[in-house]
């Protein structure tokens, strides 16, 4: 039975006008999307607090969000465009017109000499939806290449493909409000205590409020998220399909499968049920190492203590079998009827603040704005008409994805790279290979708020971007909630919003007439009109309407009573051609790399609570550097003993690609046979500190998402560990 969640629409009276007024925004770190109030002093944001009226966080913030003000104006803010023709030489300050003319000339030259696909735009979930849309319009519409991808490729590309395959569209069906209605939480390959702290607090509060609520966690590591787990399953890394199949099989035996729902609203159950028998708990144990009794306990709980909400993140996505992993957890939700009703659903957590906006506005190399696909001739034609370009302008070839970008640079097929809001020389796997590939490009332009970063330092042209609080725009969080970020302070120096930089480059390329925007609102209006009639329809959602509510709106948002849609598919009609959700029969595949005598350990990588990615922002806040001041490698005591390592000793981690060095943290939080390193401390900390020197770029064939959660490594004591100051 489905009923809409009660979501009272609190009205907010805008208090815009004086410079020192509190204005509404959204935290620019994680995909939780907490609402903030911030105000400026002397033109720059000076104070930040949680927005008590925002439904996501109700006034609360984690430390990263609360400590945003100090990261906005720092000594290393990039103030002016910087250019150099020779990448071994120094940068020179140039004017904006000179910078964009030079860049446009490089783009033109590459396209004239090598064709349209010699250019690529690599963006980020830090960008607002308006930036994404404009990037796509320029690349896909006018530069005639679908070579536009984003760092979301490293993040939730696997979830995008799986939602499309299983539900017919890239549509997370749930809401955070389902947390307050769920009885059983199944958290797989995610560490929300560190990575989605406000959601974690909501789950914790829910557990405290209702004695029947239970939490099942699936993670090889014992993270702090495990503190709220009633059952913690610790599979061997990369064996989630076997584990989830096994959970489904045992759920079936425990009577937890909803046969009426399956018959009426799904297809593919027969094929799936035929493979499930292989994954009886005792047999799955051989693959996963999870004791059969634990799987049985978890399955019985899942079967009997509904509604069940499943939440997952990178432990499933960042895998050479990432799409299968996602399909496996969606299979489980569908088979048990845990979808489209309060407290239930397969809910993929997004990482970055606007990863979802990129999915919606066509930020991925296979996508076009409004959940359209490059491969669909009708979708291409719709945009060609909307953009006023000749039929056939949009290429029918999918663009390069992040890892393919590296391969194309190596092969000399890609000549000009435009990077915005991401730091690939720290965040892509096999960093040395990426560095060598980037060195082959004819021209690299990087748009960032800070300089130097690992990537700006390798550019020809560095363009100063306004960042959070200095520009407006919209972002979408994990639960499809679109919120407006007001401009609070002014950008320093000559920094410009990303969309304005894109507009100026488009102008210099001669497309001025089609990029004639004065404000981000005009871009939003153009984009939202293109969503009319689509599953994510926001055609009636204006900036004015977003300003009137403290809540934003969950798409689709069609105006009037359909302002906001907390839950999708409530009539159990899915977005597939026949309206039925699709099961997928899956068997456990191997990881791209295998453990062997030379490389006997699995390297897992991930995050800590108080750092954000490559530390360009959080690394500058003394309070945030306190909890984890430096890189580390978690090693199980057994593995430490085997190579005579004591806690704190420097250890070298060697893979087939490269090696990094970190102080060892000897702990049974990692299972024997696995080591874990956070990837925050990149080459700017120490030349050899990033696990991405060793991480694997093998990727899932369907989502092209790299296997950042598994690399075969060995460890040995290192003489010293380089230390750096933050
Ligand atoms: N503090 C902080 N928060 C962040 C971020 C940040 O940088 N810092 N980044 C944001 C972004 S962009 C993202 S994508 C999210 C990521 O959020 P999460 O995915 O929750 O975080 P990770 O630490 O990358 O990985 C989650 C867990 O996956 C586990 N894991 C590894 N291999 C496997 C496996 O084979 N199977 C299973 N089941 N689990 C496995 C790891 O042990 C780890 O605990 O966080 C967001 N929030
Ligand atoms: N080994 C390993 N590697 C990983 C992962 C992992 O789990 N393990 N996770 C992957 C995932 S999920 C992700 S999302 C990526 C993240 O990787 P990156 O995207 O490379 O990480 P960030 O540090 O967030 O980089 C954002 C950059 O944008 C800049 N910036 C901030 N705001 C703005 C703005 O408004 N405009 C512009 N132009 N620039 C801005 C910042 O200063 C910073 O340089 O890392 C991936 N890499
Ligand atoms: S939970 Fe995420 S969105 Fe909320 S304050 Fe913390 S980092 Fe920001
Ligand atoms: Mo991410």
PDB file of C-alpha atoms in Angstrom, residues 314-429:
ATOM      1  CA  UNK A 314      30.892   3.270  -3.414  1.00  0.00           C
ATOM      2  CA  UNK A 315      31.453  -0.218  -2.003  1.00  0.00           C
ATOM      3  CA  UNK A 316      29.011  -1.391  -4.688  1.00  0.00           C
ATOM      4  CA  UNK A 317      29.509   1.231  -7.411  1.00  0.00           C
ATOM      5  CA  UNK A 318      33.302   1.379  -7.717  1.00  0.00           C
ATOM      6  CA  UNK A 319      33.769  -2.075  -9.083  1.00  0.00           C
ATOM      7  CA  UNK A 320      34.434  -3.780 -12.387  1.00  0.00           C
ATOM      8  CA  UNK A 321      31.074  -5.457 -11.640  1.00  0.00           C
ATOM      9  CA  UNK A 322      29.477  -2.260 -10.353  1.00  0.00           C
ATOM     10  CA  UNK A 323      26.338  -2.545 -12.468  1.00  0.00           C
ATOM     11  CA  UNK A 324      25.752  -6.142 -11.331  1.00  0.00           C
ATOM     12  CA  UNK A 325      26.293  -5.102  -7.725  1.00  0.00           C
ATOM     13  CA  UNK A 326      23.629  -2.434  -8.101  1.00  0.00           C
ATOM     14  CA  UNK A 327      21.252  -4.776  -9.910  1.00  0.00           C
ATOM     15  CA  UNK A 328      21.701  -7.330  -7.134  1.00  0.00           C
ATOM     16  CA  UNK A 329      20.587  -4.933  -4.418  1.00  0.00           C
ATOM     17  CA  UNK A 330      17.696  -3.698  -6.594  1.00  0.00           C
ATOM     18  CA  UNK A 331      16.666  -7.350  -7.223  1.00  0.00           C
ATOM     19  CA  UNK A 332      16.402  -7.844  -3.471  1.00  0.00           C
ATOM     20  CA  UNK A 333      14.241  -4.746  -2.977  1.00  0.00           C
ATOM     21  CA  UNK A 334      11.947  -5.655  -5.887  1.00  0.00           C
ATOM     22  CA  UNK A 335      11.533  -9.300  -4.934  1.00  0.00           C
ATOM     23  CA  UNK A 336      10.486  -8.393  -1.413  1.00  0.00           C
ATOM     24  CA  UNK A 337       8.154  -5.653  -2.637  1.00  0.00           C
ATOM     25  CA  UNK A 338      10.298  -3.113  -0.838  1.00  0.00           C
ATOM     26  CA  UNK A 339       9.784  -0.294  -3.283  1.00  0.00           C
ATOM     27  CA  UNK A 340       7.415   2.609  -3.751  1.00  0.00           C
ATOM     28  CA  UNK A 341       5.970   2.474  -0.260  1.00  0.00           C
ATOM     29  CA  UNK A 342       6.903   4.312   2.921  1.00  0.00           C
ATOM     30  CA  UNK A 343      10.117   3.156   4.533  1.00  0.00           C
ATOM     31  CA  UNK A 344      11.130   0.981   1.587  1.00  0.00           C
ATOM     32  CA  UNK A 345      13.200   1.125  -1.512  1.00  0.00           C
ATOM     33  CA  UNK A 346      16.507   0.708  -3.245  1.00  0.00           C
ATOM     34  CA  UNK A 347      18.226   4.008  -2.478  1.00  0.00           C
ATOM     35  CA  UNK A 348      21.620   4.786  -3.981  1.00  0.00           C
ATOM     36  CA  UNK A 349      23.389   7.561  -2.068  1.00  0.00           C
ATOM     37  CA  UNK A 350      25.113  10.139  -4.223  1.00  0.00           C
ATOM     38  CA  UNK A 351      28.505  11.429  -3.244  1.00  0.00           C
ATOM     39  CA  UNK A 352      28.878  14.983  -4.387  1.00  0.00           C
ATOM     40  CA  UNK A 353      26.487  17.846  -3.748  1.00  0.00           C
ATOM     41  CA  UNK A 354      25.309  17.937  -7.356  1.00  0.00           C
ATOM     42  CA  UNK A 355      26.129  14.514  -8.751  1.00  0.00           C
ATOM     43  CA  UNK A 356      22.394  14.158  -9.398  1.00  0.00           C
ATOM     44  CA  UNK A 357      22.216  17.461 -11.271  1.00  0.00           C
ATOM     45  CA  UNK A 358      24.826  16.127 -13.656  1.00  0.00           C
ATOM     46  CA  UNK A 359      22.803  12.972 -14.251  1.00  0.00           C
ATOM     47  CA  UNK A 360      19.727  15.084 -14.979  1.00  0.00           C
ATOM     48  CA  UNK A 361      21.285  17.776 -17.170  1.00  0.00           C
ATOM     49  CA  UNK A 362      23.316  15.410 -19.355  1.00  0.00           C
ATOM     50  CA  UNK A 363      26.758  15.639 -17.732  1.00  0.00           C
ATOM     51  CA  UNK A 364      27.743  12.084 -18.645  1.00  0.00           C
ATOM     52  CA  UNK A 365      29.229  11.143 -22.009  1.00  0.00           C
ATOM     53  CA  UNK A 366      26.206   9.067 -23.042  1.00  0.00           C
ATOM     54  CA  UNK A 367      23.547  11.519 -21.870  1.00  0.00           C
ATOM     55  CA  UNK A 368      21.759  14.638 -23.033  1.00  0.00           C
ATOM     56  CA  UNK A 369      19.811  17.126 -20.888  1.00  0.00           C
ATOM     57  CA  UNK A 370      16.532  15.969 -19.332  1.00  0.00           C
ATOM     58  CA  UNK A 371      17.390  12.262 -18.936  1.00  0.00           C
ATOM     59  CA  UNK A 372      17.867  11.966 -22.683  1.00  0.00           C
ATOM     60  CA  UNK A 373      20.320   9.633 -24.350  1.00  0.00           C
ATOM     61  CA  UNK A 374      22.906  10.326 -27.029  1.00  0.00           C
ATOM     62  CA  UNK A 375      22.002   6.958 -28.581  1.00  0.00           C
ATOM     63  CA  UNK A 376      18.349   7.963 -29.154  1.00  0.00           C
ATOM     64  CA  UNK A 377      17.802   9.756 -32.507  1.00  0.00           C
ATOM     65  CA  UNK A 378      14.568  11.332 -31.281  1.00  0.00           C
ATOM     66  CA  UNK A 379      16.340  12.751 -28.213  1.00  0.00           C
ATOM     67  CA  UNK A 380      19.104  14.210 -30.370  1.00  0.00           C
ATOM     68  CA  UNK A 381      16.551  15.738 -32.710  1.00  0.00           C
ATOM     69  CA  UNK A 382      14.632  17.313 -29.809  1.00  0.00           C
ATOM     70  CA  UNK A 383      17.741  19.092 -28.609  1.00  0.00           C
ATOM     71  CA  UNK A 384      18.852  20.097 -32.082  1.00  0.00           C
ATOM     72  CA  UNK A 385      15.492  21.818 -32.507  1.00  0.00           C
ATOM     73  CA  UNK A 386      15.671  23.423 -29.071  1.00  0.00           C
ATOM     74  CA  UNK A 387      19.209  24.657 -29.609  1.00  0.00           C
ATOM     75  CA  UNK A 388      18.517  25.885 -33.131  1.00  0.00           C
ATOM     76  CA  UNK A 389      21.205  23.760 -34.753  1.00  0.00           C
ATOM     77  CA  UNK A 390      21.107  21.729 -37.926  1.00  0.00           C
ATOM     78  CA  UNK A 391      19.682  18.214 -37.821  1.00  0.00           C
ATOM     79  CA  UNK A 392      22.529  15.761 -37.359  1.00  0.00           C
ATOM     80  CA  UNK A 393      24.704  18.225 -35.411  1.00  0.00           C
ATOM     81  CA  UNK A 394      24.718  16.102 -32.274  1.00  0.00           C
ATOM     82  CA  UNK A 395      26.955  13.090 -32.764  1.00  0.00           C
ATOM     83  CA  UNK A 396      25.382   9.666 -32.361  1.00  0.00           C
ATOM     84  CA  UNK A 397      28.621   8.351 -30.877  1.00  0.00           C
ATOM     85  CA  UNK A 398      28.925   8.182 -27.089  1.00  0.00           C
ATOM     86  CA  UNK A 399      31.665  10.446 -25.795  1.00  0.00           C
ATOM     87  CA  UNK A 400      34.794   9.437 -23.929  1.00  0.00           C
ATOM     88  CA  UNK A 401      34.403   8.576 -20.267  1.00  0.00           C
ATOM     89  CA  UNK A 402      36.946   9.488 -17.598  1.00  0.00           C
ATOM     90  CA  UNK A 403      39.250   6.487 -17.998  1.00  0.00           C
ATOM     91  CA  UNK A 404      38.813   6.431 -21.780  1.00  0.00           C
ATOM     92  CA  UNK A 405      39.888  10.079 -21.698  1.00  0.00           C
ATOM     93  CA  UNK A 406      43.248   8.948 -20.336  1.00  0.00           C
ATOM     94  CA  UNK A 407      43.534   6.287 -23.029  1.00  0.00           C
ATOM     95  CA  UNK A 408      42.648   8.795 -25.769  1.00  0.00           C
ATOM     96  CA  UNK A 409      45.254  11.256 -24.499  1.00  0.00           C
ATOM     97  CA  UNK A 410      47.846   8.483 -24.554  1.00  0.00           C
ATOM     98  CA  UNK A 411      46.894   7.504 -28.067  1.00  0.00           C
ATOM     99  CA  UNK A 412      47.140  11.112 -29.217  1.00  0.00           C
ATOM    100  CA  UNK A 413      43.488  11.164 -30.272  1.00  0.00           C
ATOM    101  CA  UNK A 414      42.549  13.746 -27.672  1.00  0.00           C
ATOM    102  CA  UNK A 415      44.399  17.041 -27.997  1.00  0.00           C
ATOM    103  CA  UNK A 416      42.611  19.616 -25.871  1.00  0.00           C
ATOM    104  CA  UNK A 417      41.263  18.964 -22.395  1.00  0.00           C
ATOM    105  CA  UNK A 418      39.061  21.326 -20.413  1.00  0.00           C
ATOM    106  CA  UNK A 419      38.789  20.390 -16.733  1.00  0.00           C
ATOM    107  CA  UNK A 420      36.334  22.117 -14.400  1.00  0.00           C
ATOM    108  CA  UNK A 421      35.793  21.513 -10.699  1.00  0.00           C
ATOM    109  CA  UNK A 422      37.737  18.294 -10.375  1.00  0.00           C
ATOM    110  CA  UNK A 423      41.311  17.331  -9.625  1.00  0.00           C
ATOM    111  CA  UNK A 424      42.029  14.248 -11.762  1.00  0.00           C
ATOM    112  CA  UNK A 425      45.761  14.168 -11.068  1.00  0.00           C
ATOM    113  CA  UNK A 426      44.843  13.286  -7.501  1.00  0.00           C
ATOM    114  CA  UNK A 427      41.550  11.467  -7.902  1.00  0.00           C
ATOM    115  CA  UNK A 428      41.956   9.202 -10.945  1.00  0.00           C
ATOM    116  CA  UNK A 429      43.462   5.755 -10.426  1.00  0.00           C
TER     117      UNK A 429
END
